[in-house]
PDB file of C-alpha atoms in Angstrom:
ATOM      1  CA  ASP A 141      -6.337  32.265  38.883  1.00  0.00           C
ATOM      2  CA  ALA A 142      -3.690  30.055  40.105  1.00  0.00           C
ATOM      3  CA  GLY A 143      -5.297  28.083  42.897  1.00  0.00           C
ATOM      4  CA  ILE A 144      -8.463  25.801  43.324  1.00  0.00           C
ATOM      5  CA  THR A 145     -12.149  27.217  42.193  1.00  0.00           C
ATOM      6  CA  GLN A 146     -15.631  26.150  42.034  1.00  0.00           C
ATOM      7  CA  SER A 147     -18.524  27.194  40.172  1.00  0.00           C
ATOM      8  CA  PRO A 148     -21.176  28.108  40.104  1.00  0.00           C
ATOM      9  CA  ARG A 149     -20.660  29.835  43.454  1.00  0.00           C
ATOM     10  CA  TYR A 150     -24.403  30.112  43.825  1.00  0.00           C
ATOM     11  CA  LYS A 151     -27.514  28.024  42.707  1.00  0.00           C
ATOM     12  CA  ILE A 152     -31.003  27.372  43.171  1.00  0.00           C
ATOM     13  CA  THR A 153     -32.663  24.452  41.768  1.00  0.00           C
ATOM     14  CA  GLU A 154     -35.724  22.196  42.244  1.00  0.00           C
ATOM     15  CA  THR A 155     -37.050  18.607  43.253  1.00  0.00           C
ATOM     16  CA  GLY A 156     -35.973  16.484  40.786  1.00  0.00           C
ATOM     17  CA  ARG A 157     -33.132  17.946  38.502  1.00  0.00           C
ATOM     18  CA  GLN A 158     -29.427  17.550  37.592  1.00  0.00           C
ATOM     19  CA  VAL A 159     -27.186  19.124  39.015  1.00  0.00           C
ATOM     20  CA  THR A 160     -23.137  20.073  38.511  1.00  0.00           C
ATOM     21  CA  LEU A 161     -21.144  20.979  40.566  1.00  0.00           C
ATOM     22  CA  MET A 162     -17.444  22.118  38.779  1.00  0.00           C
ATOM     23  CA  CYS A 163     -14.083  22.182  40.909  1.00  0.00           C
ATOM     24  CA  HIS A 164     -10.860  23.170  39.641  1.00  0.00           C
ATOM     25  CA  GLN A 165      -7.107  23.326  40.718  1.00  0.00           C
ATOM     26  CA  THR A 166      -3.990  24.466  39.176  1.00  0.00           C
ATOM     27  CA  TRP A 167      -1.567  22.844  41.659  1.00  0.00           C
ATOM     28  CA  SER A 168      -1.788  19.277  39.965  1.00  0.00           C
ATOM     29  CA  HIS A 169      -2.548  18.195  43.244  1.00  0.00           C
ATOM     30  CA  SER A 170      -3.100  14.082  42.952  1.00  0.00           C
ATOM     31  CA  TYR A 171      -5.825  14.340  45.715  1.00  0.00           C
ATOM     32  CA  MET A 172      -9.496  15.969  45.647  1.00  0.00           C
ATOM     33  CA  PHE A 173     -13.113  16.048  48.178  1.00  0.00           C
ATOM     34  CA  TRP A 174     -15.684  16.743  47.847  1.00  0.00           C
ATOM     35  CA  TYR A 175     -17.806  18.113  51.193  1.00  0.00           C
ATOM     36  CA  ARG A 176     -20.986  19.647  52.326  1.00  0.00           C
ATOM     37  CA  GLN A 177     -20.997  21.790  55.696  1.00  0.00           C
ATOM     38  CA  ASP A 178     -24.990  22.113  56.623  1.00  0.00           C
ATOM     39  CA  LEU A 179     -25.701  25.451  58.882  1.00  0.00           C
ATOM     40  CA  GLY A 180     -24.163  25.099  61.506  1.00  0.00           C
ATOM     41  CA  HIS A 181     -22.309  21.930  61.326  1.00  0.00           C
ATOM     42  CA  GLY A 182     -18.878  20.583  60.093  1.00  0.00           C
ATOM     43  CA  LEU A 183     -17.781  19.587  56.777  1.00  0.00           C
ATOM     44  CA  ARG A 184     -19.110  15.787  56.169  1.00  0.00           C
ATOM     45  CA  LEU A 185     -16.850  13.890  52.941  1.00  0.00           C
ATOM     46  CA  ILE A 186     -18.973  13.141  49.597  1.00  0.00           C
ATOM     47  CA  TYR A 187     -16.340  11.751  47.333  1.00  0.00           C
ATOM     48  CA  TYR A 188     -12.701  11.787  47.111  1.00  0.00           C
ATOM     49  CA  SER A 189     -10.172  10.973  44.498  1.00  0.00           C
ATOM     50  CA  ALA A 190      -6.523   9.782  44.788  1.00  0.00           C
ATOM     51  CA  ALA A 191      -5.768  10.489  41.018  1.00  0.00           C
ATOM     52  CA  ALA A 192      -7.638  10.713  37.915  1.00  0.00           C
ATOM     53  CA  ASP A 193      -9.865   8.043  36.794  1.00  0.00           C
ATOM     54  CA  ILE A 194      -9.974   7.147  41.083  1.00  0.00           C
ATOM     55  CA  THR A 195     -12.383   7.574  43.174  1.00  0.00           C
ATOM     56  CA  ASP A 196     -14.232   6.613  46.266  1.00  0.00           C
ATOM     57  CA  LYS A 197     -17.384   7.063  48.398  1.00  0.00           C
ATOM     58  CA  GLY A 198     -16.686   9.309  51.558  1.00  0.00           C
ATOM     59  CA  GLU A 199     -18.973   8.955  54.560  1.00  0.00           C
ATOM     60  CA  VAL A 200     -22.557  10.400  52.464  1.00  0.00           C
ATOM     61  CA  PRO A 201     -21.685   9.734  48.739  1.00  0.00           C
ATOM     62  CA  ASP A 202     -25.744   8.861  48.413  1.00  0.00           C
ATOM     63  CA  GLY A 203     -27.630  10.735  45.649  1.00  0.00           C
ATOM     64  CA  TYR A 204     -24.400  12.319  44.332  1.00  0.00           C
ATOM     65  CA  VAL A 205     -21.930  11.146  41.453  1.00  0.00           C
ATOM     66  CA  VAL A 206     -18.249  12.268  40.564  1.00  0.00           C
ATOM     67  CA  SER A 207     -16.012  11.701  38.227  1.00  0.00           C
ATOM     68  CA  ARG A 208     -12.482  12.348  37.526  1.00  0.00           C
ATOM     69  CA  SER A 209     -11.160  12.084  33.858  1.00  0.00           C
ATOM     70  CA  LYS A 210      -8.438  15.357  34.194  1.00  0.00           C
ATOM     71  CA  THR A 211      -6.051  15.500  37.342  1.00  0.00           C
ATOM     72  CA  GLU A 212      -7.675  19.390  38.035  1.00  0.00           C
ATOM     73  CA  ASN A 213     -10.986  19.025  37.496  1.00  0.00           C
ATOM     74  CA  PHE A 214     -13.533  17.240  40.122  1.00  0.00           C
ATOM     75  CA  PRO A 215     -17.148  17.997  39.028  1.00  0.00           C
ATOM     76  CA  LEU A 216     -20.213  16.894  41.518  1.00  0.00           C
ATOM     77  CA  THR A 217     -23.637  15.786  40.226  1.00  0.00           C
ATOM     78  CA  LEU A 218     -26.416  15.193  42.272  1.00  0.00           C
ATOM     79  CA  GLU A 219     -28.956  13.551  39.952  1.00  0.00           C
ATOM     80  CA  SER A 220     -31.720  13.881  40.739  1.00  0.00           C
ATOM     81  CA  ALA A 221     -31.522  17.021  43.707  1.00  0.00           C
ATOM     82  CA  THR A 222     -33.327  16.794  46.972  1.00  0.00           C
ATOM     83  CA  ARG A 223     -34.074  19.112  49.644  1.00  0.00           C
ATOM     84  CA  SER A 224     -32.331  17.649  51.833  1.00  0.00           C
ATOM     85  CA  GLN A 225     -29.431  17.918  49.730  1.00  0.00           C
ATOM     86  CA  THR A 226     -29.677  21.919  50.349  1.00  0.00           C
ATOM     87  CA  SER A 227     -26.250  22.932  51.487  1.00  0.00           C
ATOM     88  CA  VAL A 228     -22.603  24.809  50.874  1.00  0.00           C
ATOM     89  CA  TYR A 229     -20.118  22.050  48.972  1.00  0.00           C
ATOM     90  CA  PHE A 230     -17.194  22.651  48.953  1.00  0.00           C
ATOM     91  CA  CYS A 231     -13.904  21.556  47.214  1.00  0.00           C
ATOM     92  CA  ALA A 232     -10.441  20.686  48.698  1.00  0.00           C
ATOM     93  CA  SER A 233      -6.815  19.683  47.276  1.00  0.00           C
ATOM     94  CA  SER A 234      -4.272  18.450  48.426  1.00  0.00           C
ATOM     95  CA  GLU A 235      -0.906  17.221  48.083  1.00  0.00           C
ATOM     96  CA  SER A 236       0.116  13.208  47.669  1.00  0.00           C
ATOM     97  CA  ALA A 237       3.488  14.199  49.572  1.00  0.00           C
ATOM     98  CA  LEU A 238       3.983  14.218  52.698  1.00  0.00           C
ATOM     99  CA  ARG A 239       1.591  12.931  55.174  1.00  0.00           C
ATOM    100  CA  SER A 240       2.956  15.713  57.637  1.00  0.00           C
ATOM    101  CA  GLU A 241       1.733  18.124  55.971  1.00  0.00           C
ATOM    102  CA  GLU A 242      -1.647  17.148  55.769  1.00  0.00           C
ATOM    103  CA  THR A 243      -2.980  20.394  54.357  1.00  0.00           C
ATOM    104  CA  GLN A 244      -6.103  20.282  52.039  1.00  0.00           C
ATOM    105  CA  TYR A 245      -7.051  23.327  49.943  1.00  0.00           C
ATOM    106  CA  PHE A 246     -10.045  24.413  50.485  1.00  0.00           C
ATOM    107  CA  GLY A 247     -12.606  26.387  47.345  1.00  0.00           C
ATOM    108  CA  PRO A 248     -14.857  29.227  48.042  1.00  0.00           C
ATOM    109  CA  GLY A 249     -18.016  26.967  48.155  1.00  0.00           C
ATOM    110  CA  THR A 250     -20.710  26.515  46.375  1.00  0.00           C
ATOM    111  CA  ARG A 251     -24.079  27.289  48.372  1.00  0.00           C
ATOM    112  CA  LEU A 252     -27.052  25.341  46.798  1.00  0.00           C
ATOM    113  CA  LEU A 253     -30.830  25.748  47.049  1.00  0.00           C
ATOM    114  CA  VAL A 254     -33.282  22.527  46.322  1.00  0.00           C
ATOM    115  CA  LEU A 255     -36.798  24.476  46.177  1.00  0.00           C
TER     116      LEU A 255
ATOM    117  CA  GLY B 136     -16.500   5.020  62.676  1.00  0.00           C
ATOM    118  CA  GLN B 137     -14.828   8.558  64.004  1.00  0.00           C
ATOM    119  CA  SER B 138     -16.668  10.953  66.071  1.00  0.00           C
ATOM    120  CA  LEU B 139     -14.994  14.370  67.400  1.00  0.00           C
ATOM    121  CA  GLU B 140     -16.692  16.445  70.492  1.00  0.00           C
ATOM    122  CA  GLN B 141     -15.606  19.530  70.580  1.00  0.00           C
ATOM    123  CA  PRO B 142     -17.522  22.625  72.731  1.00  0.00           C
ATOM    124  CA  SER B 143     -19.895  24.695  70.049  1.00  0.00           C
ATOM    125  CA  GLU B 144     -19.122  28.108  71.201  1.00  0.00           C
ATOM    126  CA  VAL B 145     -16.191  29.673  73.103  1.00  0.00           C
ATOM    127  CA  THR B 146     -15.941  33.355  73.428  1.00  0.00           C
ATOM    128  CA  ALA B 147     -12.810  35.253  74.805  1.00  0.00           C
ATOM    129  CA  VAL B 148     -11.738  39.173  75.208  1.00  0.00           C
ATOM    130  CA  GLU B 149      -9.368  40.648  72.782  1.00  0.00           C
ATOM    131  CA  GLY B 150      -5.497  39.940  73.880  1.00  0.00           C
ATOM    132  CA  ALA B 151      -6.104  36.416  76.538  1.00  0.00           C
ATOM    133  CA  ILE B 152      -5.763  33.362  75.770  1.00  0.00           C
ATOM    134  CA  VAL B 153      -8.068  30.587  74.499  1.00  0.00           C
ATOM    135  CA  GLN B 154      -8.313  26.337  74.431  1.00  0.00           C
ATOM    136  CA  ILE B 155     -10.738  24.803  72.502  1.00  0.00           C
ATOM    137  CA  ASN B 156     -10.899  21.426  72.798  1.00  0.00           C
ATOM    138  CA  CYS B 157     -11.093  18.409  71.146  1.00  0.00           C
ATOM    139  CA  THR B 158     -11.603  14.379  71.483  1.00  0.00           C
ATOM    140  CA  TYR B 159     -12.077  11.746  69.580  1.00  0.00           C
ATOM    141  CA  GLN B 160     -12.816   7.902  69.363  1.00  0.00           C
ATOM    142  CA  THR B 161     -11.820   6.626  66.055  1.00  0.00           C
ATOM    143  CA  SER B 162      -9.568   3.317  65.005  1.00  0.00           C
ATOM    144  CA  GLY B 163      -6.095   3.804  63.342  1.00  0.00           C
ATOM    145  CA  PHE B 164      -5.621   7.288  64.536  1.00  0.00           C
ATOM    146  CA  TYR B 165      -3.264   9.451  62.292  1.00  0.00           C
ATOM    147  CA  GLY B 166      -3.129  12.774  63.489  1.00  0.00           C
ATOM    148  CA  LEU B 167      -5.251  15.619  64.440  1.00  0.00           C
ATOM    149  CA  SER B 168      -5.523  19.323  62.761  1.00  0.00           C
ATOM    150  CA  TRP B 169      -7.246  22.184  62.578  1.00  0.00           C
ATOM    151  CA  TYR B 170      -9.042  24.285  60.666  1.00  0.00           C
ATOM    152  CA  GLN B 171     -10.609  27.823  61.167  1.00  0.00           C
ATOM    153  CA  GLN B 172     -13.266  29.050  58.578  1.00  0.00           C
ATOM    154  CA  HIS B 173     -14.813  32.338  58.366  1.00  0.00           C
ATOM    155  CA  ASP B 174     -18.189  33.392  58.442  1.00  0.00           C
ATOM    156  CA  GLY B 175     -19.365  32.489  54.703  1.00  0.00           C
ATOM    157  CA  GLY B 176     -15.802  31.272  53.956  1.00  0.00           C
ATOM    158  CA  ALA B 177     -13.194  28.712  52.894  1.00  0.00           C
ATOM    159  CA  PRO B 178     -11.899  26.311  55.858  1.00  0.00           C
ATOM    160  CA  THR B 179      -8.016  27.223  55.898  1.00  0.00           C
ATOM    161  CA  PHE B 180      -5.527  25.048  57.774  1.00  0.00           C
ATOM    162  CA  LEU B 181      -3.862  26.424  61.173  1.00  0.00           C
ATOM    163  CA  SER B 182      -1.516  23.376  62.647  1.00  0.00           C
ATOM    164  CA  TYR B 183      -1.409  19.561  62.478  1.00  0.00           C
ATOM    165  CA  ASN B 184      -0.526  16.931  65.259  1.00  0.00           C
ATOM    166  CA  ALA B 185       0.684  13.647  64.490  1.00  0.00           C
ATOM    167  CA  LEU B 186       3.089  13.291  67.604  1.00  0.00           C
ATOM    168  CA  ASP B 187       2.026  13.324  71.285  1.00  0.00           C
ATOM    169  CA  GLY B 188       3.251  17.372  72.356  1.00  0.00           C
ATOM    170  CA  LEU B 189       3.053  20.993  71.187  1.00  0.00           C
ATOM    171  CA  GLU B 190       3.370  22.488  67.856  1.00  0.00           C
ATOM    172  CA  GLU B 191       3.551  25.846  67.559  1.00  0.00           C
ATOM    173  CA  THR B 192       3.027  28.326  64.989  1.00  0.00           C
ATOM    174  CA  GLY B 193       2.750  31.581  65.086  1.00  0.00           C
ATOM    175  CA  ARG B 194      -0.010  32.933  67.915  1.00  0.00           C
ATOM    176  CA  PHE B 195      -1.649  29.403  67.485  1.00  0.00           C
ATOM    177  CA  SER B 196      -0.520  26.050  68.930  1.00  0.00           C
ATOM    178  CA  SER B 197      -1.984  22.667  68.790  1.00  0.00           C
ATOM    179  CA  PHE B 198      -1.287  19.847  71.323  1.00  0.00           C
ATOM    180  CA  LEU B 199      -1.900  16.514  71.339  1.00  0.00           C
ATOM    181  CA  SER B 200      -2.369  13.180  73.437  1.00  0.00           C
ATOM    182  CA  ARG B 201      -3.049  10.067  71.878  1.00  0.00           C
ATOM    183  CA  SER B 202      -3.145   7.826  75.108  1.00  0.00           C
ATOM    184  CA  ASP B 203      -5.723  10.265  76.184  1.00  0.00           C
ATOM    185  CA  SER B 204      -7.286  10.584  72.729  1.00  0.00           C
ATOM    186  CA  TYR B 205      -7.448  14.592  73.134  1.00  0.00           C
ATOM    187  CA  GLY B 206      -6.434  17.676  71.483  1.00  0.00           C
ATOM    188  CA  TYR B 207      -6.470  20.931  71.821  1.00  0.00           C
ATOM    189  CA  LEU B 208      -6.147  24.416  69.746  1.00  0.00           C
ATOM    190  CA  LEU B 209      -4.674  27.242  71.721  1.00  0.00           C
ATOM    191  CA  LEU B 210      -4.570  30.898  71.231  1.00  0.00           C
ATOM    192  CA  GLN B 211      -2.751  33.735  72.292  1.00  0.00           C
ATOM    193  CA  GLU B 212      -3.134  37.194  71.963  1.00  0.00           C
ATOM    194  CA  LEU B 213      -6.351  37.117  70.808  1.00  0.00           C
ATOM    195  CA  GLN B 214      -7.117  39.619  67.990  1.00  0.00           C
ATOM    196  CA  MET B 215     -11.014  40.495  66.466  1.00  0.00           C
ATOM    197  CA  LYS B 216     -10.136  38.430  63.649  1.00  0.00           C
ATOM    198  CA  ASP B 217      -9.843  35.547  65.057  1.00  0.00           C
ATOM    199  CA  SER B 218     -13.921  35.600  65.827  1.00  0.00           C
ATOM    200  CA  ALA B 219     -14.165  32.233  63.561  1.00  0.00           C
ATOM    201  CA  SER B 220     -15.252  28.685  63.325  1.00  0.00           C
ATOM    202  CA  TYR B 221     -12.719  25.925  64.550  1.00  0.00           C
ATOM    203  CA  PHE B 222     -13.001  22.339  63.494  1.00  0.00           C
ATOM    204  CA  CYS B 223     -10.845  19.639  64.715  1.00  0.00           C
ATOM    205  CA  ALA B 224     -10.494  16.444  62.159  1.00  0.00           C
ATOM    206  CA  VAL B 225      -9.219  13.246  62.055  1.00  0.00           C
ATOM    207  CA  GLU B 226      -7.019  11.307  59.819  1.00  0.00           C
ATOM    208  CA  THR B 227      -7.176   7.875  60.483  1.00  0.00           C
ATOM    209  CA  SER B 228      -4.513   5.286  58.733  1.00  0.00           C
ATOM    210  CA  GLY B 229      -5.759   3.817  55.956  1.00  0.00           C
ATOM    211  CA  SER B 230      -8.122   5.652  54.756  1.00  0.00           C
ATOM    212  CA  ALA B 231      -6.605   7.415  52.488  1.00  0.00           C
ATOM    213  CA  ARG B 232      -6.316  11.093  53.867  1.00  0.00           C
ATOM    214  CA  GLN B 233     -10.304  11.277  54.745  1.00  0.00           C
ATOM    215  CA  LEU B 234     -10.543  13.843  57.213  1.00  0.00           C
ATOM    216  CA  THR B 235     -13.650  13.147  59.620  1.00  0.00           C
ATOM    217  CA  PHE B 236     -14.749  17.119  61.174  1.00  0.00           C
ATOM    218  CA  GLY B 237     -15.774  17.759  64.866  1.00  0.00           C
ATOM    219  CA  SER B 238     -18.928  20.065  64.431  1.00  0.00           C
ATOM    220  CA  GLY B 239     -16.981  23.337  65.204  1.00  0.00           C
ATOM    221  CA  THR B 240     -16.419  25.527  67.984  1.00  0.00           C
ATOM    222  CA  GLN B 241     -17.332  29.275  67.451  1.00  0.00           C
ATOM    223  CA  LEU B 242     -15.488  31.340  69.167  1.00  0.00           C
ATOM    224  CA  THR B 243     -16.291  35.137  69.395  1.00  0.00           C
ATOM    225  CA  VAL B 244     -13.226  37.621  70.013  1.00  0.00           C
ATOM    226  CA  LEU B 245     -14.810  40.885  72.600  1.00  0.00           C
ATOM    227  CA  PRO B 246     -13.330  44.032  72.654  1.00  0.00           C
TER     228      PRO B 246
END
């Protein structure tokens, strides 16, 4: 399907385990982003990528690792999951063209529970 | 860093007009965006202002005053389906298209 997809949609894991959340977009957007959204709060940027092999930290990067070997994929890995990482994770992408567009397209989210 | 303030909740009746305010403190401000999020759903883009003034998109309008570090989202002819959370988000220059989001305003539209 065209657009931006995330997998899995729901994940339950245990403290200390490694977890990878997948994000795939079909628009060939240059920019991709990972956010977390905690209950009743706004979105906080974890990592972003301006192009393949270019990534940078956002507001809350600790405990997370990203990679971007292909333009369309931007996986997020929790190296050793902690309960504080229980959250809803959203992936987003945007074009690299006009700043006036300023539209980020969000995936459906992954709901992660760390026990 | 950046900080944004918006009301946590707003309630209005169907057919009415509601305004959701957003004030921000940031350095290197570039633009203010608005996103809508229904319960359990993905945020969706509504509007964007880089310059002072009003931007209109159908029933939704967004306003920005850079000198006052203030913006608002105006929703007209409210419908039940407009019940959702609304987030303002700022982009700062040199931040490679990073957005910093407010905590969101939960809009409840009553019949």
